[in-house]
Short mmCIF file of C-alpha atoms and ligand atoms in Angstrom, two decimals:
data_model
loop_
_atom_site.label_atom_id
_atom_site.label_comp_id
_atom_site.label_asym_id
_atom_site.label_seq_id
_atom_site.Cartn_x
_atom_site.Cartn_y
_atom_site.Cartn_z
CA MET Z 13 12.68 -37.50 -2.24
CA THR Z 14 10.63 -33.61 -2.55
CA PRO Z 15 7.47 -33.67 -2.83
CA PHE Z 16 7.57 -30.23 -4.69
CA ASP Z 17 10.29 -29.17 -7.06
CA THR Z 18 9.23 -25.39 -6.10
CA ALA Z 19 7.41 -23.54 -2.54
CA ILE Z 20 6.15 -19.85 -3.47
CA ARG Z 21 5.66 -19.03 0.49
CA ASN Z 22 4.11 -16.29 2.43
CA GLY Z 23 2.25 -14.40 -0.10
CA THR Z 24 -1.20 -13.27 -0.95
CA VAL Z 25 -2.58 -15.48 -3.01
CA VAL Z 26 -4.87 -13.59 -5.12
CA THR Z 27 -7.54 -15.40 -7.90
CA GLU Z 28 -10.27 -13.67 -9.54
CA SER Z 29 -12.57 -14.16 -6.52
CA ASP Z 30 -10.56 -14.13 -3.33
CA GLN Z 31 -7.41 -13.16 -1.48
CA PHE Z 32 -5.92 -15.60 1.11
CA ARG Z 33 -2.78 -15.97 2.40
CA ALA Z 34 -1.48 -19.65 1.28
CA ASP Z 35 2.04 -21.39 0.12
CA ILE Z 36 1.70 -22.64 -3.42
CA GLY Z 37 3.40 -25.83 -4.07
CA ILE Z 38 4.99 -26.85 -7.82
CA ARG Z 39 5.76 -29.58 -9.60
CA ALA Z 40 6.55 -30.40 -13.19
CA GLY Z 41 5.71 -26.93 -14.24
CA ARG Z 42 1.92 -27.13 -13.25
CA ILE Z 43 0.43 -26.01 -9.51
CA ALA Z 44 0.46 -28.91 -7.13
CA ALA Z 45 -1.04 -28.05 -4.15
CA ILE Z 46 -1.84 -24.51 -2.34
CA GLY Z 47 -1.73 -24.36 1.34
CA GLU Z 48 0.23 -25.65 3.82
CA ILE Z 49 3.34 -27.27 1.86
CA GLY Z 50 6.09 -29.45 3.03
CA MET Z 51 9.42 -29.55 1.85
CA ALA Z 52 10.48 -28.65 -2.27
CA GLY Z 53 13.98 -28.52 -3.95
CA GLU Z 54 13.42 -24.44 -4.61
CA GLU Z 55 12.21 -22.31 -2.04
CA ILE Z 56 10.46 -18.68 -2.95
CA ASP Z 57 9.99 -16.24 -0.30
CA ALA Z 58 6.63 -14.08 -1.12
CA ALA Z 59 6.06 -12.17 2.16
CA GLY Z 60 4.60 -8.72 1.42
CA LEU Z 61 4.26 -9.69 -2.23
CA LEU Z 62 0.62 -10.50 -4.06
CA VAL Z 63 1.13 -13.55 -6.01
CA LEU Z 64 -0.65 -13.30 -9.18
CA PRO Z 65 -1.62 -15.21 -12.23
CA GLY Z 66 0.92 -15.04 -14.85
CA GLY Z 67 -0.95 -12.16 -17.23
CA ILE Z 68 -2.34 -13.24 -20.70
CA ASP Z 69 -1.84 -9.90 -23.04
CA SER Z 70 -4.65 -10.98 -25.79
CA HIS Z 71 -3.91 -8.06 -28.18
CA CYS Z 72 -0.06 -7.40 -29.33
CA HIS Z 73 1.41 -7.25 -32.43
CA ILE Z 74 5.01 -9.16 -32.63
CA GLU Z 75 7.22 -9.64 -35.75
CA GLN Z 76 4.05 -8.70 -38.21
CA GLN Z 77 4.12 -8.70 -41.28
CA ARG Z 78 2.69 -6.02 -43.22
CA ALA Z 79 1.41 -5.38 -46.40
CA ASP Z 80 4.50 -3.10 -47.38
CA GLY Z 81 6.77 -6.58 -47.40
CA SER Z 82 7.89 -5.20 -43.51
CA THR Z 83 8.55 -6.70 -40.66
CA ASP Z 84 7.84 -5.51 -36.77
CA GLU Z 85 10.76 -4.45 -35.37
CA GLU Z 86 9.57 -6.16 -31.94
CA SER Z 87 10.75 -9.68 -32.86
CA PHE Z 88 9.78 -12.77 -30.48
CA THR Z 89 12.42 -12.57 -28.24
CA THR Z 90 12.38 -8.98 -27.35
CA GLY Z 91 8.30 -9.03 -27.30
CA SER Z 92 8.91 -11.84 -24.50
CA ALA Z 93 11.80 -10.21 -22.96
CA SER Z 94 8.98 -7.07 -22.33
CA ALA Z 95 6.15 -9.59 -22.00
CA LEU Z 96 8.00 -10.74 -18.80
CA ALA Z 97 9.50 -7.58 -17.52
CA GLY Z 98 5.99 -6.59 -17.25
CA GLY Z 99 4.38 -10.15 -15.72
CA THR Z 100 2.75 -11.16 -18.11
CA THR Z 101 3.69 -15.27 -19.13
CA SER Z 102 1.19 -15.65 -22.79
CA VAL Z 103 0.71 -13.60 -25.50
CA ILE Z 104 -2.12 -13.95 -28.50
CA THR Z 105 -0.04 -12.35 -31.39
CA PHE Z 106 -1.22 -11.88 -34.74
CA ALA Z 107 -0.73 -13.97 -37.96
CA ALA Z 108 -1.56 -11.13 -41.03
CA GLN Z 109 -3.52 -12.15 -44.67
CA ILE Z 110 -2.01 -10.22 -46.94
CA LYS Z 111 -4.80 -8.58 -49.08
CA GLY Z 112 -5.02 -10.08 -52.79
CA GLN Z 113 -2.84 -13.06 -51.27
CA PRO Z 114 -4.32 -16.40 -49.64
CA ILE Z 115 -3.25 -16.97 -46.10
CA GLY Z 116 -1.25 -20.14 -47.36
CA PRO Z 117 1.52 -21.18 -45.56
CA THR Z 118 1.02 -17.98 -43.35
CA LEU Z 119 0.57 -19.32 -40.06
CA ALA Z 120 3.95 -22.19 -40.49
CA ALA Z 121 5.63 -19.03 -41.23
CA TYR Z 122 4.52 -17.10 -37.90
CA ARG Z 123 4.87 -20.74 -35.89
CA ALA Z 124 8.76 -20.65 -37.26
CA SER Z 125 9.26 -17.05 -36.02
CA ALA Z 126 7.73 -17.72 -32.88
CA ALA Z 127 9.65 -20.32 -31.61
CA ARG Z 128 12.12 -17.96 -30.29
CA ALA Z 129 9.67 -16.70 -27.84
CA MET Z 130 10.52 -17.00 -24.33
CA VAL Z 131 6.13 -17.02 -23.55
CA ASP Z 132 3.99 -18.86 -24.18
CA TYR Z 133 1.80 -17.83 -27.44
CA SER Z 134 -1.29 -18.44 -29.94
CA PHE Z 135 -2.28 -15.92 -32.82
CA HIS Z 136 -5.58 -14.58 -34.17
CA GLN Z 137 -5.91 -14.73 -37.95
CA ILE Z 138 -6.32 -11.60 -39.69
CA ILE Z 139 -8.98 -12.02 -42.58
CA THR Z 140 -8.04 -9.32 -45.11
CA ASP Z 141 -9.11 -10.65 -48.31
CA PRO Z 142 -12.41 -13.56 -47.53
CA THR Z 143 -11.78 -15.15 -50.46
CA ASP Z 144 -14.11 -18.59 -51.49
CA ALA Z 145 -10.63 -20.17 -50.89
CA VAL Z 146 -10.35 -18.22 -47.07
CA ILE Z 147 -13.92 -18.83 -46.45
CA HIS Z 148 -14.36 -22.19 -47.16
CA GLU Z 149 -10.89 -23.82 -46.66
CA GLU Z 150 -8.56 -22.02 -45.42
CA ILE Z 151 -10.78 -20.50 -41.90
CA PRO Z 152 -11.24 -24.58 -41.47
CA ALA Z 153 -7.83 -25.58 -41.76
CA LEU Z 154 -6.72 -22.65 -39.14
CA VAL Z 155 -9.40 -24.09 -36.64
CA ARG Z 156 -7.67 -27.33 -36.85
CA ALA Z 157 -4.49 -25.99 -36.46
CA GLY Z 158 -5.79 -24.78 -33.34
CA ILE Z 159 -6.43 -21.50 -34.09
CA ARG Z 160 -9.55 -20.34 -32.60
CA SER Z 161 -9.84 -16.79 -33.39
CA LEU Z 162 -10.28 -14.33 -36.48
CA LYS Z 163 -9.32 -10.52 -36.72
CA VAL Z 164 -10.92 -8.61 -39.01
CA PHE Z 165 -10.04 -4.05 -39.68
CA LEU Z 166 -13.57 -2.41 -40.76
CA THR Z 167 -10.55 0.32 -41.07
CA TYR Z 168 -7.23 1.02 -43.03
CA ASP Z 169 -6.78 1.29 -46.73
CA ALA Z 170 -4.76 -1.97 -46.72
CA SER Z 171 -6.85 -4.17 -44.16
CA HIS Z 172 -10.13 -3.29 -44.05
CA VAL Z 173 -13.16 -5.44 -45.28
CA ASP Z 174 -16.55 -4.34 -46.35
CA ASP Z 175 -20.00 -5.00 -44.61
CA ARG Z 176 -19.88 -8.56 -47.08
CA GLY Z 177 -16.65 -9.49 -46.21
CA LEU Z 178 -17.61 -9.17 -42.67
CA LEU Z 179 -20.57 -11.26 -42.61
CA ARG Z 180 -18.94 -13.97 -44.87
CA VAL Z 181 -16.02 -14.19 -42.37
CA LEU Z 182 -18.92 -14.25 -39.24
CA ALA Z 183 -20.22 -17.28 -40.71
CA ALA Z 184 -17.53 -19.26 -41.40
CA ALA Z 185 -16.00 -18.27 -38.28
CA ARG Z 186 -19.51 -19.98 -36.91
CA ARG Z 187 -19.46 -23.07 -39.26
CA ALA Z 188 -15.85 -23.65 -37.69
CA GLY Z 189 -16.07 -22.83 -34.33
CA ALA Z 190 -13.48 -19.57 -33.75
CA LEU Z 191 -14.25 -16.34 -32.35
CA VAL Z 192 -14.12 -13.29 -34.40
CA THR Z 193 -12.37 -10.28 -33.08
CA VAL Z 194 -13.37 -6.79 -35.19
CA HIS Z 195 -11.27 -3.58 -34.82
CA CYS Z 196 -14.54 -1.16 -35.10
CA GLU Z 197 -14.15 2.58 -37.33
CA ASN Z 198 -15.74 3.43 -40.43
CA TYR Z 199 -13.40 3.39 -43.41
CA ASP Z 200 -14.93 5.57 -45.51
CA ALA Z 201 -15.29 8.33 -42.75
CA ILE Z 202 -12.16 8.22 -41.35
CA GLY Z 203 -10.86 9.07 -45.52
CA TRP Z 204 -13.21 11.22 -45.94
CA ARG Z 205 -12.81 13.22 -42.81
CA THR Z 206 -8.84 13.14 -43.20
CA GLU Z 207 -9.26 14.44 -46.98
CA ALA Z 208 -11.04 17.33 -45.60
CA LEU Z 209 -8.37 18.13 -43.03
CA LEU Z 210 -5.67 18.44 -45.82
CA ALA Z 211 -7.35 19.95 -47.42
CA ALA Z 212 -7.83 22.48 -44.83
CA GLY Z 213 -4.14 22.82 -44.31
CA HIS Z 214 -4.77 20.15 -40.82
CA GLN Z 215 -1.88 17.56 -41.00
CA ALA Z 216 -0.05 17.70 -38.05
CA PRO Z 217 -0.33 14.66 -35.33
CA LYS Z 218 -3.05 16.53 -33.47
CA TYR Z 219 -5.72 15.95 -36.12
CA HIS Z 220 -5.56 12.12 -35.99
CA PRO Z 221 -8.52 11.85 -33.63
CA TRP Z 222 -9.84 14.91 -35.48
CA SER Z 223 -10.08 12.08 -38.81
CA ARG Z 224 -11.60 9.21 -36.34
CA PRO Z 225 -13.75 10.87 -33.51
CA ALA Z 226 -15.95 8.37 -31.56
CA VAL Z 227 -18.81 8.41 -33.30
CA VAL Z 228 -16.55 7.24 -35.99
CA GLU Z 229 -16.03 3.95 -33.72
CA ARG Z 230 -19.32 4.06 -31.90
CA GLU Z 231 -20.78 3.54 -35.89
CA ALA Z 232 -18.67 0.82 -36.70
CA THR Z 233 -18.60 -0.84 -33.42
CA TYR Z 234 -22.86 -0.94 -34.36
CA ARG Z 235 -22.86 -2.60 -37.33
CA ALA Z 236 -20.18 -4.88 -35.87
CA ILE Z 237 -22.63 -5.76 -33.19
CA ALA Z 238 -25.81 -5.78 -35.39
CA LEU Z 239 -23.81 -8.01 -37.98
CA ALA Z 240 -22.75 -11.05 -35.53
CA GLU Z 241 -26.47 -10.72 -34.10
CA LEU Z 242 -27.65 -11.74 -37.50
CA VAL Z 243 -25.57 -14.28 -37.80
CA ASP Z 244 -25.16 -15.53 -34.04
CA GLN Z 245 -21.77 -15.45 -34.00
CA PRO Z 246 -20.09 -14.76 -30.76
CA ILE Z 247 -17.63 -11.33 -31.44
CA GLN Z 248 -15.44 -9.69 -29.13
CA ILE Z 249 -14.42 -5.99 -29.67
CA PHE Z 250 -11.06 -4.76 -29.71
CA HIS Z 251 -9.40 -1.63 -28.26
CA VAL Z 252 -12.68 0.48 -27.19
CA SER Z 253 -11.12 4.15 -26.55
CA CYS Z 254 -14.57 5.51 -24.41
CA ALA Z 255 -17.61 5.36 -22.50
CA GLU Z 256 -19.99 6.41 -25.76
CA VAL Z 257 -18.82 2.86 -27.48
CA ALA Z 258 -18.78 1.42 -24.32
CA GLU Z 259 -22.52 2.55 -24.15
CA GLU Z 260 -23.35 0.71 -27.59
CA ILE Z 261 -21.56 -2.91 -26.15
CA ALA Z 262 -23.77 -2.74 -22.72
CA ARG Z 263 -26.74 -2.38 -24.45
CA ALA Z 264 -26.26 -5.50 -27.10
CA GLN Z 265 -24.40 -7.48 -24.12
CA ALA Z 266 -28.06 -6.33 -21.32
CA ARG Z 267 -29.65 -7.92 -25.01
CA GLY Z 268 -27.92 -11.42 -23.88
CA LEU Z 269 -26.02 -10.91 -27.13
CA LYS Z 270 -22.27 -13.12 -27.29
CA LEU Z 271 -20.17 -10.26 -26.88
CA TRP Z 272 -17.05 -8.98 -25.13
CA ALA Z 273 -15.07 -5.96 -25.28
CA GLU Z 274 -11.38 -4.87 -24.28
CA THR Z 275 -9.81 -1.71 -24.05
CA CYS Z 276 -6.18 -0.91 -23.31
CA PRO Z 277 -4.17 1.25 -20.57
CA GLN Z 278 -3.71 4.32 -22.87
CA TYR Z 279 -7.89 4.83 -22.83
CA LEU Z 280 -7.03 5.05 -19.14
CA VAL Z 281 -3.99 7.10 -18.69
CA LEU Z 282 -3.66 9.14 -22.48
CA THR Z 283 -5.88 12.10 -23.66
CA GLU Z 284 -6.15 13.76 -27.40
CA GLY Z 285 -3.98 16.37 -26.24
CA ASP Z 286 -0.49 14.34 -25.99
CA MET Z 287 -1.02 13.89 -29.65
CA ASP Z 288 -0.77 18.05 -29.01
CA ARG Z 289 2.35 17.75 -27.35
CA PRO Z 290 5.57 20.19 -29.20
CA GLY Z 291 7.02 19.73 -32.18
CA PHE Z 292 6.63 16.27 -33.89
CA GLU Z 293 6.61 14.91 -30.17
CA GLY Z 294 2.53 13.95 -30.54
CA ALA Z 295 3.21 10.98 -32.55
CA LYS Z 296 4.06 9.34 -29.92
CA PHE Z 297 1.07 8.66 -28.97
CA MET Z 298 -0.49 8.20 -32.04
CA CYS Z 299 -3.22 4.91 -32.24
CA SER Z 300 -6.36 3.79 -33.71
CA PRO Z 301 -8.64 4.26 -32.27
CA PRO Z 302 -6.91 7.41 -30.35
CA PRO Z 303 -7.50 8.17 -26.71
CA ARG Z 304 -10.34 11.13 -26.10
CA GLY Z 305 -10.62 13.91 -24.25
CA PRO Z 306 -9.95 14.20 -20.48
CA GLU Z 307 -12.86 13.21 -19.52
CA ALA Z 308 -13.29 9.72 -21.53
CA ALA Z 309 -11.24 7.81 -18.64
CA ALA Z 310 -13.85 8.04 -15.86
CA GLY Z 311 -16.53 6.60 -17.97
CA MET Z 312 -13.80 4.03 -19.11
CA TRP Z 313 -13.61 2.84 -15.27
CA ALA Z 314 -17.58 2.97 -14.62
CA HIS Z 315 -17.69 0.26 -17.92
CA ILE Z 316 -14.74 -1.89 -16.54
CA ARG Z 317 -16.61 -1.96 -13.03
CA ARG Z 318 -19.32 -2.95 -14.93
CA GLY Z 319 -18.21 -5.67 -16.80
CA THR Z 320 -18.99 -3.83 -20.03
CA LEU Z 321 -14.94 -4.09 -20.93
CA GLY Z 322 -13.62 -7.47 -19.86
CA ILE Z 323 -10.21 -7.26 -21.12
CA VAL Z 324 -7.41 -4.97 -20.49
CA SER Z 325 -4.84 -5.99 -23.11
CA SER Z 326 -2.05 -3.88 -24.48
CA ASP Z 327 -2.48 -3.59 -28.26
CA HIS Z 328 1.52 -3.22 -28.22
CA SER Z 329 2.29 -2.29 -31.64
CA GLY Z 330 5.55 -2.01 -32.61
CA PHE Z 331 7.03 1.54 -34.76
CA SER Z 332 9.82 3.25 -33.05
CA TYR Z 333 10.04 7.08 -33.01
CA ASP Z 334 12.96 6.99 -35.12
CA SER Z 335 13.24 4.32 -37.02
CA ALA Z 336 13.65 3.18 -40.89
CA ARG Z 337 9.55 2.67 -40.92
CA GLY Z 338 9.20 4.53 -37.50
CA LYS Z 339 6.80 7.54 -37.20
CA ARG Z 340 9.28 10.06 -38.35
CA ALA Z 341 10.56 8.24 -41.43
CA GLY Z 342 8.26 10.35 -43.66
CA GLY Z 343 10.31 13.66 -41.84
CA PRO Z 344 8.90 16.01 -39.17
CA GLN Z 345 6.70 17.43 -41.75
CA ALA Z 346 4.80 14.19 -42.28
CA SER Z 347 1.06 14.39 -42.41
CA PHE Z 348 -1.05 12.13 -39.71
CA ARG Z 349 -2.21 9.89 -42.53
CA ASP Z 350 1.10 9.04 -42.89
CA ILE Z 351 2.65 8.40 -39.58
CA PRO Z 352 2.12 4.80 -38.62
CA ASN Z 353 -0.14 4.15 -36.28
CA GLY Z 354 -0.08 1.69 -32.79
CA ILE Z 355 1.79 2.25 -29.54
CA PRO Z 356 4.16 -0.19 -27.42
CA GLY Z 357 2.54 -1.14 -23.87
CA LEU Z 358 3.43 -4.95 -23.17
CA ALA Z 359 5.28 -3.91 -20.46
CA ALA Z 360 3.54 -1.26 -18.96
CA ARG Z 361 -0.04 -2.50 -19.57
CA LEU Z 362 -0.24 -4.70 -15.65
CA ALA Z 363 2.07 -2.12 -13.71
CA LEU Z 364 -0.41 0.73 -15.48
CA LEU Z 365 -3.80 -0.86 -14.49
CA PHE Z 366 -2.77 -1.88 -11.09
CA SER Z 367 -1.47 0.93 -10.46
CA GLU Z 368 -4.20 3.44 -11.71
CA GLY Z 369 -6.98 0.30 -10.68
CA VAL Z 370 -6.04 -1.41 -7.71
CA SER Z 371 -3.32 1.08 -6.00
CA GLU Z 372 -6.40 4.34 -6.72
CA ARG Z 373 -9.15 2.20 -5.30
CA ARG Z 374 -11.14 1.89 -8.76
CA ILE Z 375 -11.03 -1.85 -8.98
CA SER Z 376 -10.05 -4.68 -6.60
CA ALA Z 377 -6.80 -6.76 -7.19
CA SER Z 378 -9.31 -9.55 -8.36
CA ASP Z 379 -10.91 -7.46 -10.70
CA PHE Z 380 -7.34 -7.23 -12.13
CA VAL Z 381 -7.13 -10.85 -12.27
CA ARG Z 382 -10.09 -11.22 -14.39
CA LEU Z 383 -8.91 -8.47 -16.55
CA THR Z 384 -5.50 -9.35 -16.67
CA SER Z 385 -5.41 -12.95 -16.93
CA ALA Z 386 -8.64 -14.81 -15.66
CA ASN Z 387 -10.78 -13.29 -18.72
CA PRO Z 388 -8.97 -13.66 -21.61
CA ALA Z 389 -8.05 -17.35 -20.67
CA ARG Z 390 -11.40 -17.58 -20.39
CA LEU Z 391 -12.33 -15.95 -24.11
CA PHE Z 392 -9.95 -17.66 -26.08
CA GLY Z 393 -9.78 -20.77 -24.46
CA LEU Z 394 -6.68 -21.35 -23.11
CA ALA Z 395 -7.92 -23.89 -20.32
CA ASP Z 396 -4.19 -24.66 -18.47
CA LYS Z 397 -4.11 -20.90 -17.90
CA GLY Z 398 -5.68 -17.79 -15.95
CA ARG Z 399 -6.01 -19.43 -12.60
CA ILE Z 400 -4.42 -20.11 -9.59
CA ALA Z 401 -5.35 -23.84 -8.96
CA PRO Z 402 -4.47 -26.95 -8.72
CA GLY Z 403 -3.56 -28.42 -12.53
CA ALA Z 404 -3.19 -25.19 -13.69
CA ASP Z 405 0.14 -24.06 -15.33
CA ALA Z 406 2.12 -22.42 -12.86
CA ASP Z 407 2.55 -18.88 -14.85
CA LEU Z 408 2.64 -16.81 -11.84
CA VAL Z 409 3.80 -13.69 -10.90
CA LEU Z 410 4.67 -12.03 -7.45
CA TRP Z 411 4.06 -8.57 -7.43
CA ASP Z 412 5.12 -5.61 -4.61
CA PRO Z 413 1.77 -3.97 -4.41
CA ALA Z 414 3.78 -0.77 -2.52
CA ARG Z 415 6.61 -0.62 -4.69
CA ARG Z 416 6.96 2.61 -6.34
CA VAL Z 417 8.78 2.88 -10.13
CA THR Z 418 8.97 5.71 -12.23
CA LEU Z 419 8.71 4.25 -15.89
CA THR Z 420 11.21 4.70 -18.51
CA ASN Z 421 12.61 3.38 -21.88
CA ALA Z 422 14.64 0.82 -20.48
CA LEU Z 423 12.60 -0.54 -18.20
CA MET Z 424 10.05 -2.02 -20.75
CA ARG Z 425 12.80 -4.16 -22.42
CA HIS Z 426 11.16 -3.66 -26.10
CA ALA Z 427 12.65 -2.89 -28.96
CA ILE Z 428 11.12 0.16 -29.45
CA ASP Z 429 12.82 3.79 -28.93
CA TYR Z 430 10.65 5.23 -27.06
CA THR Z 431 7.73 4.48 -24.20
CA PRO Z 432 4.65 6.59 -23.80
CA TYR Z 433 4.20 6.97 -20.63
CA GLU Z 434 8.14 7.84 -20.14
CA GLY Z 435 8.46 9.53 -16.30
CA LYS Z 436 5.43 8.18 -15.68
CA VAL Z 437 4.96 7.14 -11.60
CA VAL Z 438 3.09 3.51 -11.10
CA GLN Z 439 2.34 2.25 -7.62
CA GLY Z 440 2.71 -2.04 -7.96
CA TRP Z 441 5.79 -3.70 -9.74
CA PRO Z 442 6.51 -7.39 -10.75
CA VAL Z 443 9.20 -8.15 -8.87
CA LEU Z 444 9.75 -12.38 -9.81
CA THR Z 445 7.53 -14.02 -12.97
CA MET Z 446 7.65 -17.40 -13.34
CA LEU Z 447 6.08 -19.35 -16.80
CA ARG Z 448 5.46 -23.15 -15.98
CA GLY Z 449 7.34 -23.69 -12.90
CA ARG Z 450 10.62 -21.57 -13.77
CA VAL Z 451 11.76 -18.40 -12.48
CA ALA Z 452 11.74 -16.39 -15.91
CA MET Z 453 12.27 -12.34 -14.83
CA ARG Z 454 13.44 -11.72 -11.64
CA GLU Z 455 14.27 -8.13 -10.49
CA GLY Z 456 13.89 -7.26 -14.20
CA GLU Z 457 16.76 -9.54 -15.28
CA VAL Z 458 15.20 -11.82 -18.06
CA LEU Z 459 16.54 -15.29 -17.35
CA ALA Z 460 14.45 -17.19 -20.05
CA GLN Z 461 16.06 -18.45 -23.11
CA PRO Z 462 14.42 -18.18 -26.17
CA GLY Z 463 12.55 -21.22 -26.88
CA ASP Z 464 11.34 -21.52 -23.71
CA GLY Z 465 7.68 -20.31 -24.81
CA ARG Z 466 5.60 -23.22 -26.29
CA PHE Z 467 2.75 -22.97 -28.42
CA LEU Z 468 -0.84 -22.70 -26.81
CA PRO Z 469 -3.06 -24.59 -29.63
CA ARG Z 470 -7.29 -23.55 -28.96
CA GLY Z 471 -9.55 -26.33 -29.37
CA PRO Z 472 -13.41 -25.96 -29.03
CA TYR Z 473 -14.39 -24.77 -25.96
CA ASP Z 474 -17.72 -23.94 -25.15
CA TYR Z 475 -17.45 -20.17 -24.14
CA ILE Z 476 -17.79 -19.09 -27.51
CA ARG Z 477 -20.75 -21.50 -28.88
CA PRO Z 478 -23.07 -19.09 -30.51
CA SER Z 479 -26.23 -18.98 -28.45
CA GLY Z 480 -28.62 -20.59 -31.15
CA VAL Z 481 -31.10 -17.39 -31.83
CA LEU Z 482 -31.55 -16.69 -35.48
CA ALA Z 483 -34.00 -14.23 -37.28
CA GLN Z 484 -36.59 -16.05 -38.79
CA ASP Z 485 -34.68 -19.59 -37.64
CA PHE Z 486 -33.01 -19.42 -40.90
CA ASP Z 487 -29.51 -20.37 -40.33
CA ALA Z 488 -28.27 -18.91 -43.79
CA SER Z 489 -24.45 -19.44 -42.19
CA ALA Z 490 -24.85 -22.99 -43.39
CA PHE Z 491 -25.88 -22.14 -46.77
CA ALA Z 492 -23.12 -19.26 -47.12
O1 URP S 1 -2.95 1.96 -33.68
C1 URP S 1 -3.22 1.20 -33.76
N1 URP S 1 -4.00 0.30 -32.96
N2 URP S 1 -2.40 0.02 -34.54
C2 URP S 1 -2.53 -1.54 -34.55
C3 URP S 1 -3.08 -2.25 -35.12
C4 URP S 1 -4.56 -2.31 -34.40
O2 URP S 1 -5.44 -1.51 -35.28
O3 URP S 1 -4.96 -2.99 -33.67
ZN1 ZN S 2 -7.10 -2.71 -33.79
ZN1 ZN S 3 -4.01 -4.30 -33.15
#
């Protein structure tokens, strides 16, 4: 009998705190030993490669139902292929409540679609309509079903909640033991500026960032933080775009609030200038919040190093350029208001962050592991993920830190017909991705099968427990 199913030998293991040469022995899908490893059924040579924990993308939109009745082009099968190609082994996607409807069987429907996934998965539940039934019955039921994170939008016609709605969701999450994640932009400010821009004849994609400058994001971020502080409910701010916003977060973190924040590669490598490309091309770079000016990335790297921004996710959001519901569906003269927001980035996330971060010596390889795997596992309660340690799931990536690759849409393996990173050269690339001990991707070839992914139910965990600090020591969430 061989003691291990698989041995990974000669690699350099990278954890969030350390980097060392060791072999890894895997048994029954889990890491069984690290160090000098005996015989194994399957041998994998990782000489010259880094061995990283599989990426966890805690913010991506896959096969999501939209308010107009349509569904994202990116399916769990194509989305998983893209994840594996880029070195990601777990995703947290979204189950969406449609305004005016109960959550009802939503989670069951998403779980049925995700049964075809090839990576492990969980969901954030989007709350767009916090009715009494949603607040008092459906959110507690979701948490019992293993969903420990809710998302609220402070903008978008189809999904925004007002301050009272946000307070109700924060209080419900506090009672149930869930994290709240927030899209922070001011709905009315964007609507007002959009009307003015269109009245002035400014409708090209380049005016999208004009409709929602940084102050619009900063105001909503400050408001979300203040209301979360009032309720004493931990939150995560999604997709922070610039230092002006990160500074609000850093100030609140310094006061001891349980507050976390993520950013995405688009805020490190794209700029608002990309939306000013000739013709309609700028639409390919439109997301919200938008990438900012050319000076923004330096400030973002400073906040990444400082720990204000603890997670880098993709916010992969699938709209092709040329498809029935894609960026150009309204024709090449469509106003920025009518172009769907969101850009793809599931496969490119790790390579972009490694290249711009580790290869460019802005962060260490351990920082990279913390930002892309360890912190998402910690924040979202994925106890078996994000670590290279005995007992953890054997979700691993063999990473070539020296390989230079020119990004193309074909390499992304997604259903979307473009990548905003076409032609960008990165240094550092995943050569093998392993999901629970099985090789799921080797040299770009996806070997996993639909259904290989598993739902990750999330139980209670201490990290997101409220701090217990309440104004006048009165817990309003116990009553409303
Ligand atoms: O533009 C974006 N970010 N689209 C995806 C949906 C969201 O706001 O996260
Ligand atoms: Zn968002
Ligand atoms: Zn998103």
